[in-house]
Amino acid sequence: MLYRLAADALLVVHLLFIVFVLLGGLLLLRWRILAVVHLPAMAWGAATEFFSLPCPLTDWENALLRAAGESGYSGGFIEHYLWPLIYPAGLTPGIQVWLGALVLLVNALVYLWVLGRRH
């Protein structure tokens, strides 16, 4: 039971990290110091999409699910939880590149806006 609760908690943390990677630049409008944390998170998020890198949170979540007596899941977090909600057909490498580009584009626009407001 404890492993399952930990896996569920990690699932929530994983989702919050993804939201932070995509939209965390907006927090700079209020707290500019968060750029120190957001830029590396954004770089990691984009790199995992561009290069199909395995996410350690997915591996950790699967290990917790297996310890709880469940089978875990194959693929990554996005493919397992989010992608079926948006595009049930599946995640392709080309779409992953677009997702990585979206991360960079959204955040580049926010960072440009924040920097523009500073002057």
mmCIF file of C-alpha atoms in Angstrom:
data_model
loop_
_atom_site.group_PDB
_atom_site.id
_atom_site.type_symbol
_atom_site.label_atom_id
_atom_site.label_comp_id
_atom_site.label_asym_id
_atom_site.label_seq_id
_atom_site.Cartn_x
_atom_site.Cartn_y
_atom_site.Cartn_z
ATOM 1 C CA MET A 1 0.000 0.000 0.000
ATOM 2 C CA LEU A 2 2.821 2.404 0.877
ATOM 3 C CA TYR A 3 4.565 1.790 -2.468
ATOM 4 C CA ARG A 4 1.325 2.454 -4.354
ATOM 5 C CA LEU A 5 0.811 5.739 -2.487
ATOM 6 C CA ALA A 6 4.393 6.720 -3.263
ATOM 7 C CA ALA A 7 3.864 5.875 -6.947
ATOM 8 C CA ASP A 8 0.699 7.991 -7.019
ATOM 9 C CA ALA A 9 2.476 10.889 -5.294
ATOM 10 C CA LEU A 10 5.318 10.623 -7.794
ATOM 11 C CA LEU A 11 2.766 10.664 -10.623
ATOM 12 C CA VAL A 12 1.471 14.013 -9.347
ATOM 13 C CA VAL A 13 5.020 15.376 -9.006
ATOM 14 C CA HIS A 14 5.777 14.172 -12.540
ATOM 15 C CA LEU A 15 2.739 15.964 -13.941
ATOM 16 C CA LEU A 16 3.579 19.159 -12.037
ATOM 17 C CA PHE A 17 7.129 19.012 -13.395
ATOM 18 C CA ILE A 18 5.806 18.756 -16.952
ATOM 19 C CA VAL A 19 3.483 21.719 -16.385
ATOM 20 C CA PHE A 20 6.404 23.655 -14.861
ATOM 21 C CA VAL A 21 8.590 22.869 -17.883
ATOM 22 C CA LEU A 22 5.926 24.052 -20.305
ATOM 23 C CA LEU A 23 4.472 27.031 -18.458
ATOM 24 C CA GLY A 24 6.921 27.769 -15.638
ATOM 25 C CA GLY A 25 8.290 30.755 -17.506
ATOM 26 C CA LEU A 26 5.074 32.542 -16.612
ATOM 27 C CA LEU A 27 6.136 32.430 -12.963
ATOM 28 C CA LEU A 28 8.996 34.740 -13.919
ATOM 29 C CA LEU A 29 6.476 37.526 -14.267
ATOM 30 C CA ARG A 30 6.224 37.431 -10.469
ATOM 31 C CA TRP A 31 9.507 35.797 -9.341
ATOM 32 C CA ARG A 32 12.381 36.333 -11.769
ATOM 33 C CA ILE A 33 14.747 34.288 -9.597
ATOM 34 C CA LEU A 34 12.881 31.122 -10.679
ATOM 35 C CA ALA A 35 14.719 31.327 -13.999
ATOM 36 C CA VAL A 36 17.610 29.619 -12.199
ATOM 37 C CA VAL A 37 15.405 26.542 -11.735
ATOM 38 C CA HIS A 38 13.195 26.841 -14.798
ATOM 39 C CA LEU A 39 15.887 27.116 -17.476
ATOM 40 C CA PRO A 40 17.528 23.767 -16.584
ATOM 41 C CA ALA A 41 14.097 22.118 -16.208
ATOM 42 C CA MET A 42 13.044 23.465 -19.595
ATOM 43 C CA ALA A 43 16.307 22.297 -21.181
ATOM 44 C CA TRP A 44 15.812 18.806 -19.727
ATOM 45 C CA GLY A 45 12.176 18.685 -20.882
ATOM 46 C CA ALA A 46 13.065 19.727 -24.412
ATOM 47 C CA ALA A 47 16.041 17.346 -24.548
ATOM 48 C CA THR A 48 13.917 14.371 -23.475
ATOM 49 C CA GLU A 49 11.537 15.112 -26.337
ATOM 50 C CA PHE A 50 14.174 15.890 -28.986
ATOM 51 C CA PHE A 51 16.402 12.919 -28.207
ATOM 52 C CA SER A 52 13.830 10.444 -26.785
ATOM 53 C CA LEU A 53 15.768 10.278 -23.525
ATOM 54 C CA PRO A 54 14.308 8.145 -20.754
ATOM 55 C CA CYS A 55 12.879 10.111 -17.858
ATOM 56 C CA PRO A 56 14.160 8.999 -14.449
ATOM 57 C CA LEU A 57 10.783 9.825 -12.882
ATOM 58 C CA THR A 58 9.099 7.276 -15.161
ATOM 59 C CA ASP A 59 11.621 4.608 -14.177
ATOM 60 C CA TRP A 60 11.195 5.455 -10.502
ATOM 61 C CA GLU A 61 7.406 5.368 -10.792
ATOM 62 C CA ASN A 62 7.533 1.958 -12.481
ATOM 63 C CA ALA A 63 9.860 0.641 -9.772
ATOM 64 C CA LEU A 64 7.390 1.781 -7.109
ATOM 65 C CA LEU A 65 4.473 0.193 -8.968
ATOM 66 C CA ARG A 66 6.353 -3.103 -9.261
ATOM 67 C CA ALA A 67 7.223 -2.947 -5.535
ATOM 68 C CA ALA A 68 3.488 -2.492 -4.899
ATOM 69 C CA GLY A 69 2.818 -5.726 -6.804
ATOM 70 C CA GLU A 70 1.678 -4.068 -10.034
ATOM 71 C CA SER A 71 3.248 -4.395 -13.453
ATOM 72 C CA GLY A 72 4.188 -0.772 -14.141
ATOM 73 C CA TYR A 73 3.896 0.480 -17.697
ATOM 74 C CA SER A 74 5.990 0.613 -20.822
ATOM 75 C CA GLY A 75 7.039 3.821 -22.509
ATOM 76 C CA GLY A 76 7.173 7.208 -20.869
ATOM 77 C CA PHE A 77 4.866 9.269 -18.707
ATOM 78 C CA ILE A 78 3.522 11.303 -21.615
ATOM 79 C CA GLU A 79 2.847 8.234 -23.725
ATOM 80 C CA HIS A 80 1.123 6.412 -20.873
ATOM 81 C CA TYR A 81 -0.955 9.104 -19.163
ATOM 82 C CA LEU A 82 -1.229 12.226 -21.303
ATOM 83 C CA TRP A 83 -0.961 11.155 -24.919
ATOM 84 C CA PRO A 84 -3.945 8.781 -24.859
ATOM 85 C CA LEU A 85 -6.056 11.683 -23.644
ATOM 86 C CA ILE A 86 -5.006 13.915 -26.531
ATOM 87 C CA TYR A 87 -4.037 11.615 -29.409
ATOM 88 C CA PRO A 88 -4.920 7.953 -28.811
ATOM 89 C CA ALA A 89 -3.103 6.844 -31.970
ATOM 90 C CA GLY A 90 0.337 7.050 -30.317
ATOM 91 C CA LEU A 91 3.415 9.161 -29.968
ATOM 92 C CA THR A 92 5.805 9.341 -32.909
ATOM 93 C CA PRO A 93 9.347 10.735 -32.959
ATOM 94 C CA GLY A 94 8.189 13.554 -35.226
ATOM 95 C CA ILE A 95 5.515 14.588 -32.759
ATOM 96 C CA GLN A 96 8.028 14.436 -29.927
ATOM 97 C CA VAL A 97 10.188 16.959 -31.792
ATOM 98 C CA TRP A 98 7.152 19.217 -32.112
ATOM 99 C CA LEU A 99 6.464 18.898 -28.382
ATOM 100 C CA GLY A 100 10.053 19.861 -27.610
ATOM 101 C CA ALA A 101 9.806 22.812 -29.983
ATOM 102 C CA LEU A 102 6.556 23.861 -28.302
ATOM 103 C CA VAL A 103 8.308 23.873 -24.914
ATOM 104 C CA LEU A 104 11.047 26.106 -26.285
ATOM 105 C CA LEU A 105 8.694 28.403 -28.199
ATOM 106 C CA VAL A 106 6.239 29.014 -25.348
ATOM 107 C CA ASN A 107 9.051 29.712 -22.932
ATOM 108 C CA ALA A 108 11.083 31.828 -25.359
ATOM 109 C CA LEU A 109 8.048 34.073 -25.819
ATOM 110 C CA VAL A 110 7.562 34.372 -22.071
ATOM 111 C CA TYR A 111 11.238 35.084 -21.420
ATOM 112 C CA LEU A 112 11.293 37.720 -24.163
ATOM 113 C CA TRP A 113 8.216 39.325 -22.650
ATOM 114 C CA VAL A 114 9.731 39.300 -19.154
ATOM 115 C CA LEU A 115 12.977 40.780 -20.418
ATOM 116 C CA GLY A 116 11.073 43.400 -22.422
ATOM 117 C CA ARG A 117 9.085 44.474 -19.358
ATOM 118 C CA ARG A 118 12.282 44.891 -17.388
ATOM 119 C CA HIS A 119 13.516 47.733 -19.591
#
